[in-house]
mmCIF file of C-alpha atoms and ligand atoms in Angstrom:
data_model
loop_
_atom_site.group_PDB
_atom_site.id
_atom_site.type_symbol
_atom_site.label_atom_id
_atom_site.label_comp_id
_atom_site.label_asym_id
_atom_site.label_seq_id
_atom_site.Cartn_x
_atom_site.Cartn_y
_atom_site.Cartn_z
ATOM 1 C CA MET A 116 34.575 88.216 34.651
ATOM 2 C CA LYS A 117 35.041 84.610 32.955
ATOM 3 C CA ILE A 118 31.623 82.737 32.130
ATOM 4 C CA ASP A 119 33.739 79.600 32.143
ATOM 5 C CA GLY A 120 33.225 78.207 35.721
ATOM 6 C CA SER A 121 30.731 80.737 36.512
ATOM 7 C CA VAL A 122 27.207 80.141 38.345
ATOM 8 C CA ALA A 123 24.452 81.700 36.617
ATOM 9 C CA LEU A 124 20.747 82.470 36.922
ATOM 10 C CA VAL A 125 18.671 83.734 34.232
ATOM 11 C CA THR A 126 15.073 84.791 34.844
ATOM 12 C CA GLY A 127 12.197 84.207 32.306
ATOM 13 C CA ALA A 128 14.606 81.279 31.219
ATOM 14 C CA ASN A 129 11.896 79.121 29.864
ATOM 15 C CA ARG A 130 11.422 81.026 26.406
ATOM 16 C CA GLY A 131 12.485 83.615 24.036
ATOM 17 C CA LEU A 132 15.879 85.630 24.943
ATOM 18 C CA GLY A 133 16.189 83.906 28.408
ATOM 19 C CA LEU A 134 16.302 80.537 26.776
ATOM 20 C CA ALA A 135 19.014 81.989 24.524
ATOM 21 C CA TYR A 136 20.853 83.256 27.241
ATOM 22 C CA ALA A 137 20.905 80.158 29.288
ATOM 23 C CA ARG A 138 22.066 78.134 26.214
ATOM 24 C CA GLU A 139 24.714 80.638 25.607
ATOM 25 C CA LEU A 140 26.021 80.266 29.031
ATOM 26 C CA VAL A 141 25.979 76.356 28.918
ATOM 27 C CA LYS A 142 27.885 76.803 25.857
ATOM 28 C CA ARG A 143 30.567 79.071 27.388
ATOM 29 C CA GLY A 144 31.224 76.733 30.156
ATOM 30 C CA ALA A 145 29.179 77.930 33.160
ATOM 31 C CA ALA A 146 29.788 75.496 35.949
ATOM 32 C CA LYS A 147 25.809 75.883 36.718
ATOM 33 C CA VAL A 148 22.897 77.857 35.039
ATOM 34 C CA TYR A 149 19.777 78.244 36.835
ATOM 35 C CA GLY A 150 16.913 78.611 34.557
ATOM 36 C CA ALA A 151 13.994 80.603 36.571
ATOM 37 C CA ALA A 152 10.787 80.631 35.396
ATOM 38 C CA ARG A 153 7.190 81.230 36.736
ATOM 39 C CA ASN A 154 6.615 77.891 35.626
ATOM 40 C CA PRO A 155 9.910 75.828 35.506
ATOM 41 C CA ALA A 156 8.413 72.445 33.908
ATOM 42 C CA PRO A 157 9.336 73.902 30.206
ATOM 43 C CA VAL A 158 12.825 74.473 31.511
ATOM 44 C CA THR A 159 14.396 71.342 29.898
ATOM 45 C CA GLU A 160 17.463 72.588 28.413
ATOM 46 C CA PRO A 161 20.466 70.235 29.115
ATOM 47 C CA GLY A 162 22.787 71.625 31.356
ATOM 48 C CA VAL A 163 20.157 74.027 33.188
ATOM 49 C CA THR A 164 18.638 73.689 36.374
ATOM 50 C CA PRO A 165 15.250 74.496 36.555
ATOM 51 C CA VAL A 166 14.062 76.858 39.538
ATOM 52 C CA ALA A 167 10.395 78.072 40.225
ATOM 53 C CA LEU A 168 10.578 82.050 40.402
ATOM 54 C CA ASP A 169 8.094 84.850 39.738
ATOM 55 C CA ILE A 170 10.238 88.069 40.171
ATOM 56 C CA THR A 171 7.068 90.054 41.507
ATOM 57 C CA ASP A 172 6.811 87.571 44.408
ATOM 58 C CA PRO A 173 9.031 88.990 47.304
ATOM 59 C CA LYS A 174 8.882 85.925 49.434
ATOM 60 C CA ARG A 175 9.833 83.676 46.408
ATOM 61 C CA VAL A 176 12.689 86.199 45.363
ATOM 62 C CA ALA A 177 14.248 85.982 48.935
ATOM 63 C CA GLU A 178 14.040 82.108 49.112
ATOM 64 C CA VAL A 179 15.877 81.821 45.760
ATOM 65 C CA ALA A 180 18.576 83.975 46.705
ATOM 66 C CA GLN A 181 19.059 81.565 49.603
ATOM 67 C CA GLN A 182 18.623 78.380 47.484
ATOM 68 C CA CYS A 183 20.951 79.732 45.058
ATOM 69 C CA ALA A 184 23.868 81.154 47.026
ATOM 70 C CA ASP A 185 26.536 80.086 44.845
ATOM 71 C CA VAL A 186 25.454 82.677 41.897
ATOM 72 C CA SER A 187 28.314 84.853 40.217
ATOM 73 C CA LEU A 188 26.226 86.128 37.590
ATOM 74 C CA LEU A 189 22.505 87.272 37.688
ATOM 75 C CA VAL A 190 20.673 88.003 34.201
ATOM 76 C CA ASN A 191 17.623 90.116 34.678
ATOM 77 C CA ASN A 192 15.889 88.979 31.635
ATOM 78 C CA ALA A 193 12.182 88.573 32.540
ATOM 79 C CA GLY A 194 9.965 91.337 31.207
ATOM 80 C CA VAL A 195 6.326 92.223 29.951
ATOM 81 C CA LEU A 196 5.443 94.160 27.359
ATOM 82 C CA ARG A 197 1.430 95.227 27.130
ATOM 83 C CA TYR A 198 1.418 97.731 24.252
ATOM 84 C CA SER A 199 -0.480 100.477 26.251
ATOM 85 C CA THR A 200 -0.456 104.022 25.510
ATOM 86 C CA PHE A 201 -0.412 106.393 28.638
ATOM 87 C CA THR A 202 -3.838 108.258 28.087
ATOM 88 C CA SER A 203 -6.365 106.126 26.116
ATOM 89 C CA ALA A 204 -5.587 102.790 27.993
ATOM 90 C CA PRO A 205 -8.670 101.927 29.790
ATOM 91 C CA ASP A 206 -7.259 101.677 32.969
ATOM 92 C CA LEU A 207 -3.538 101.572 34.679
ATOM 93 C CA ASP A 208 -3.291 97.841 34.827
ATOM 94 C CA ALA A 209 -0.942 97.252 32.066
ATOM 95 C CA ALA A 210 1.408 100.120 33.521
ATOM 96 C CA ARG A 211 1.238 98.694 36.773
ATOM 97 C CA GLN A 212 2.355 95.162 35.514
ATOM 98 C CA GLU A 213 4.859 96.471 33.424
ATOM 99 C CA MET A 214 6.307 98.606 36.293
ATOM 100 C CA GLU A 215 5.835 95.899 38.747
ATOM 101 C CA THR A 216 7.864 93.432 36.469
ATOM 102 C CA ASN A 217 10.371 95.379 34.711
ATOM 103 C CA TYR A 218 11.028 97.832 37.407
ATOM 104 C CA PHE A 219 10.325 96.375 40.764
ATOM 105 C CA GLY A 220 10.734 92.876 39.773
ATOM 106 C CA THR A 221 14.325 93.794 38.577
ATOM 107 C CA LEU A 222 15.014 95.835 41.579
ATOM 108 C CA ARG A 223 13.886 93.025 44.059
ATOM 109 C CA MET A 224 16.421 90.622 42.148
ATOM 110 C CA CYS A 225 19.141 93.177 42.205
ATOM 111 C CA ARG A 226 18.614 93.813 46.306
ATOM 112 C CA ALA A 227 18.391 90.125 46.944
ATOM 113 C CA PHE A 228 21.339 88.902 45.057
ATOM 114 C CA ALA A 229 23.726 91.914 45.822
ATOM 115 C CA PRO A 230 25.006 90.067 48.843
ATOM 116 C CA VAL A 231 25.290 86.782 47.103
ATOM 117 C CA LEU A 232 27.269 88.467 44.475
ATOM 118 C CA ALA A 233 29.562 90.058 47.127
ATOM 119 C CA ALA A 234 30.114 86.791 48.518
ATOM 120 C CA ALA A 235 31.218 85.429 45.077
ATOM 121 C CA GLY A 236 33.987 88.189 44.812
ATOM 122 C CA GLY A 237 31.794 90.749 42.889
ATOM 123 C CA GLY A 238 30.354 88.948 39.905
ATOM 124 C CA ALA A 239 28.042 90.614 37.531
ATOM 125 C CA ILE A 240 24.437 91.599 37.003
ATOM 126 C CA VAL A 241 23.091 91.946 33.378
ATOM 127 C CA ASN A 242 19.940 93.872 33.056
ATOM 128 C CA MET A 243 18.017 93.435 29.964
ATOM 129 C CA LEU A 244 16.334 96.715 28.993
ATOM 130 C CA SER A 245 15.327 97.987 25.686
ATOM 131 C CA VAL A 246 15.954 101.067 23.070
ATOM 132 C CA THR A 247 12.600 102.403 24.519
ATOM 133 C CA SER A 248 14.686 103.206 28.053
ATOM 134 C CA PHE A 249 15.951 106.229 25.856
ATOM 135 C CA PHE A 250 12.699 107.703 24.498
ATOM 136 C CA THR A 251 8.812 107.312 24.632
ATOM 137 C CA ASN A 252 6.574 105.637 21.849
ATOM 138 C CA PRO A 253 2.902 105.786 22.179
ATOM 139 C CA PHE A 254 2.668 102.313 20.920
ATOM 140 C CA ASP A 255 4.074 100.910 24.069
ATOM 141 C CA ALA A 256 4.140 103.897 26.347
ATOM 142 C CA SER A 257 3.849 102.475 29.772
ATOM 143 C CA TYR A 258 6.379 99.647 28.809
ATOM 144 C CA GLY A 259 8.877 102.355 27.615
ATOM 145 C CA ALA A 260 8.449 104.024 30.989
ATOM 146 C CA SER A 261 9.187 100.917 33.016
ATOM 147 C CA LYS A 262 12.463 100.457 30.710
ATOM 148 C CA ALA A 263 13.515 103.944 31.281
ATOM 149 C CA ALA A 264 13.030 103.097 35.141
ATOM 150 C CA GLU A 265 14.940 99.942 34.957
ATOM 151 C CA TRP A 266 17.715 102.051 33.076
ATOM 152 C CA SER A 267 17.912 104.390 35.810
ATOM 153 C CA LEU A 268 18.160 101.514 38.384
ATOM 154 C CA THR A 269 20.896 99.901 36.532
ATOM 155 C CA ASN A 270 22.986 103.013 36.462
ATOM 156 C CA GLY A 271 22.208 103.359 40.178
ATOM 157 C CA VAL A 272 22.957 99.704 41.152
ATOM 158 C CA ARG A 273 26.203 99.908 39.212
ATOM 159 C CA LEU A 274 27.277 102.919 41.399
ATOM 160 C CA GLU A 275 26.177 101.385 44.735
ATOM 161 C CA LEU A 276 27.831 97.985 43.898
ATOM 162 C CA HIS A 277 31.033 99.029 42.615
ATOM 163 C CA HIS A 278 32.757 98.970 46.077
ATOM 164 C CA GLN A 279 32.123 95.041 46.194
ATOM 165 C CA GLY A 280 33.416 94.847 42.404
ATOM 166 C CA THR A 281 30.026 93.658 40.581
ATOM 167 C CA LEU A 282 30.075 94.680 36.990
ATOM 168 C CA VAL A 283 26.484 95.657 36.074
ATOM 169 C CA VAL A 284 25.720 95.707 32.585
ATOM 170 C CA ALA A 285 22.865 97.329 30.787
ATOM 171 C CA VAL A 286 21.429 95.806 27.567
ATOM 172 C CA HIS A 287 19.450 97.835 24.842
ATOM 173 C CA ALA A 288 17.923 96.380 21.745
ATOM 174 C CA GLY A 289 15.008 97.168 19.431
ATOM 175 C CA PHE A 290 13.117 94.371 18.082
ATOM 176 C CA ILE A 291 14.166 90.847 19.008
ATOM 177 C CA ASP A 292 12.678 87.947 17.341
ATOM 178 C CA THR A 293 10.756 86.246 20.215
ATOM 179 C CA GLU A 294 7.003 86.122 20.976
ATOM 180 C CA MET A 295 6.948 89.482 22.462
ATOM 181 C CA ALA A 296 7.604 91.167 19.193
ATOM 182 C CA ALA A 297 5.556 88.817 17.299
ATOM 183 C CA LEU A 298 2.879 91.486 16.669
ATOM 184 C CA THR A 299 5.450 93.399 14.218
ATOM 185 C CA ASP A 300 7.247 92.582 10.960
ATOM 186 C CA ALA A 301 9.836 95.373 11.501
ATOM 187 C CA PRO A 302 13.486 94.377 11.473
ATOM 188 C CA LYS A 303 14.583 91.978 14.296
ATOM 189 C CA ILE A 304 17.848 90.838 15.733
ATOM 190 C CA SER A 305 18.151 87.169 16.628
ATOM 191 C CA PRO A 306 18.227 86.303 20.462
ATOM 192 C CA GLU A 307 21.286 84.453 19.962
ATOM 193 C CA SER A 308 23.065 87.464 18.604
ATOM 194 C CA VAL A 309 21.955 89.578 21.868
ATOM 195 C CA ALA A 310 23.381 86.530 23.925
ATOM 196 C CA ALA A 311 26.698 86.406 22.438
ATOM 197 C CA GLN A 312 27.148 90.223 22.430
ATOM 198 C CA VAL A 313 26.043 90.264 26.009
ATOM 199 C CA PHE A 314 28.321 87.459 27.275
ATOM 200 C CA ASP A 315 31.099 89.106 25.467
ATOM 201 C CA ALA A 316 30.586 92.309 27.143
ATOM 202 C CA VAL A 317 30.485 90.452 30.607
ATOM 203 C CA GLU A 318 34.004 88.901 29.703
ATOM 204 C CA ALA A 319 35.425 92.193 28.500
ATOM 205 C CA GLY A 320 33.960 94.148 31.478
ATOM 206 C CA GLN A 321 31.721 96.498 29.521
ATOM 207 C CA VAL A 322 29.023 98.260 31.097
ATOM 208 C CA GLU A 323 26.586 98.622 28.219
ATOM 209 C CA VAL A 324 25.497 96.542 25.216
ATOM 210 C CA LEU A 325 23.547 98.333 22.291
ATOM 211 C CA ALA A 326 22.835 95.248 20.519
ATOM 212 C CA ASP A 327 21.536 96.447 17.134
ATOM 213 C CA GLU A 328 21.462 99.592 14.864
ATOM 214 C CA ARG A 329 18.299 101.094 16.371
ATOM 215 C CA SER A 330 19.771 101.144 19.676
ATOM 216 C CA ARG A 331 22.948 102.597 18.658
ATOM 217 C CA ASP A 332 21.264 105.116 16.259
ATOM 218 C CA ILE A 333 18.656 106.276 18.960
ATOM 219 C CA LYS A 334 21.605 106.481 21.715
ATOM 220 C CA ALA A 335 23.782 108.672 19.384
ATOM 221 C CA LYS A 336 20.691 110.925 18.749
ATOM 222 C CA LEU A 337 19.683 111.455 22.514
ATOM 223 C CA SER A 338 21.000 114.955 22.864
ATOM 224 C CA ARG A 339 18.847 116.120 19.970
ATOM 225 C CA ASP A 340 15.870 114.009 20.683
ATOM 226 C CA HIS A 341 13.117 116.673 20.201
ATOM 227 C CA GLU A 342 14.740 117.329 16.644
ATOM 228 C CA LEU A 343 15.846 114.124 15.761
ATOM 229 C CA ILE A 344 13.817 111.252 17.573
ATOM 230 C CA TYR A 345 10.484 112.570 18.171
ATOM 231 C CA PRO A 346 9.275 114.345 15.151
ATOM 232 C CA PRO A 347 9.150 110.947 12.885
ATOM 233 C CA ILE A 348 7.362 109.247 15.873
ATOM 234 C CA GLN A 349 4.891 112.068 15.951
ATOM 235 C CA GLU A 350 4.052 111.752 12.464
ATOM 236 C CA PHE A 351 3.498 108.264 12.824
ATOM 237 C CA TRP A 352 1.320 108.539 15.732
ATOM 238 C CA ASP A 353 -0.788 111.220 14.428
ATOM 239 C CA ALA A 354 -1.378 109.147 11.114
ATOM 240 C CA ALA A 355 -2.347 105.992 13.479
ATOM 241 C CA VAL A 356 -4.788 108.082 15.479
ATOM 242 C CA SER A 357 -6.486 109.859 12.309
ATOM 243 C CA GLY A 358 -6.906 106.303 10.775
ATOM 244 C CA THR A 359 -4.396 106.717 7.772
ATOM 245 C CA PRO A 360 -1.467 104.843 9.052
ATOM 246 C CA ARG A 361 1.743 104.984 7.004
ATOM 247 C CA ASP A 362 3.855 102.033 5.934
HETATM 248 N N1 LIG B 667 11.688 91.044 21.906
HETATM 249 C C1 LIG B 667 11.796 92.115 21.772
HETATM 250 O O1 LIG B 667 11.524 92.676 20.957
HETATM 251 C C2 LIG B 667 12.684 92.814 23.055
HETATM 252 C C3 LIG B 667 13.284 94.120 22.662
HETATM 253 C C4 LIG B 667 14.057 94.758 23.983
HETATM 254 C C5 LIG B 667 14.056 94.161 25.039
HETATM 255 N N2 LIG B 667 13.362 92.906 25.262
HETATM 256 C C6 LIG B 667 13.627 92.537 26.619
HETATM 257 O O2 LIG B 667 13.953 91.284 26.768
HETATM 258 C C7 LIG B 667 13.533 90.347 27.594
HETATM 259 C C8 LIG B 667 13.066 89.126 27.305
HETATM 260 O O3 LIG B 667 11.894 89.241 26.283
HETATM 261 P P1 LIG B 667 11.629 88.370 25.353
HETATM 262 O O4 LIG B 667 11.482 89.044 24.033
HETATM 263 O O5 LIG B 667 12.234 87.115 25.574
HETATM 264 O O6 LIG B 667 10.040 88.096 25.520
HETATM 265 P P2 LIG B 667 9.044 86.916 25.955
HETATM 266 O O7 LIG B 667 9.133 85.945 25.055
HETATM 267 O O8 LIG B 667 7.646 87.449 25.987
HETATM 268 O O9 LIG B 667 9.493 86.351 27.132
HETATM 269 C C9 LIG B 667 9.376 86.998 28.384
HETATM 270 C C10 LIG B 667 9.896 86.031 29.474
HETATM 271 O O10 LIG B 667 9.586 87.059 30.888
HETATM 272 C C11 LIG B 667 9.230 85.877 31.784
HETATM 273 N N3 LIG B 667 8.427 86.560 32.741
HETATM 274 C C12 LIG B 667 7.283 87.618 32.509
HETATM 275 N N4 LIG B 667 6.907 87.865 33.760
HETATM 276 C C13 LIG B 667 7.705 87.405 34.647
HETATM 277 C C14 LIG B 667 7.654 87.399 36.196
HETATM 278 N N5 LIG B 667 6.830 88.110 36.825
HETATM 279 N N6 LIG B 667 8.608 86.427 36.745
HETATM 280 C C15 LIG B 667 9.376 85.759 35.947
HETATM 281 N N7 LIG B 667 9.262 85.477 34.656
HETATM 282 C C16 LIG B 667 8.463 86.455 34.080
HETATM 283 C C17 LIG B 667 8.151 85.155 31.049
HETATM 284 O O11 LIG B 667 7.627 84.038 31.516
HETATM 285 P P3 LIG B 667 6.160 83.290 31.162
HETATM 286 O O12 LIG B 667 6.476 82.216 30.198
HETATM 287 O O13 LIG B 667 5.887 82.553 32.436
HETATM 288 O O14 LIG B 667 5.248 84.640 30.629
HETATM 289 C C18 LIG B 667 9.024 84.889 29.898
HETATM 290 O O15 LIG B 667 9.817 83.933 30.152
HETATM 291 C C19 LIG B 667 12.343 91.256 28.673
HETATM 292 O O16 LIG B 667 13.030 92.088 29.458
HETATM 293 C C20 LIG B 667 12.079 92.363 27.208
HETATM 294 O O17 LIG B 667 11.523 93.358 27.732
HETATM 295 C C21 LIG B 667 12.540 92.279 24.084
#
């Protein structure tokens, strides 16, 4: 689909990658860009219309789908990362919040906007996933589980909405230079680069974006994950829990 003339809605558009998505949409000539955010006050980007939206609030999601009934491109960007393990986290709060936002929030948005996109002639959904959709890392274990679930829902929604001509794009990336990845000094890709690759893919009708070398490398190794992906993570984790972290 063409971005020029489209009507887009981006969740989590107040900062980070969501802001980069909204900016890139305006730059590419979208006719209207709804910038959805829990607190819409900071959504001041020229050309972006602020909309109050918490994707974990079913009533508000339904209202926004009615209010923004002209949307032809839905960008499910909003997400949370709590850096929580499975077995040593004090409780399930982080795991629940990540699942409630990343999986159920995105699922709720896809369900609410499916008829809106059908009315627009198909349109497109972009789901912002992660390289951790592909494997589990104890440092962000429950986040990875929520992103794996979101990957699964993305593949399912693509099948379910094929008949109405909706393109469903899965976006995977390692670290992106936003507040979410502020804790690490590992290599990071810019949010602008991710946004440019994603809307190139939407325009080309591609179903998957592997936005950085880490995502491309991990996806290529998936069929041999227990030989190629997990051993170095295990070594890193064992060193961390024994108090002798590696570089
Ligand atoms: N940064 C990375 O390294 C990285 C890598 C791969 C994938 N991702 C994914 O990229 C997406 C954007 O992340 P980011 O890097 O831009 O992180 P970020 O800077 O932490 O921004 C997260 C955004 O999501 C919003 N959000 C969180 N919970 C929400 C909810 N319940 N309803 C509506 N909005 C909500 C936040 O709003 P508030 O301001 O209200 O908190 C914020 O706008 C996420 O899905 C993330 O998982 C990030």
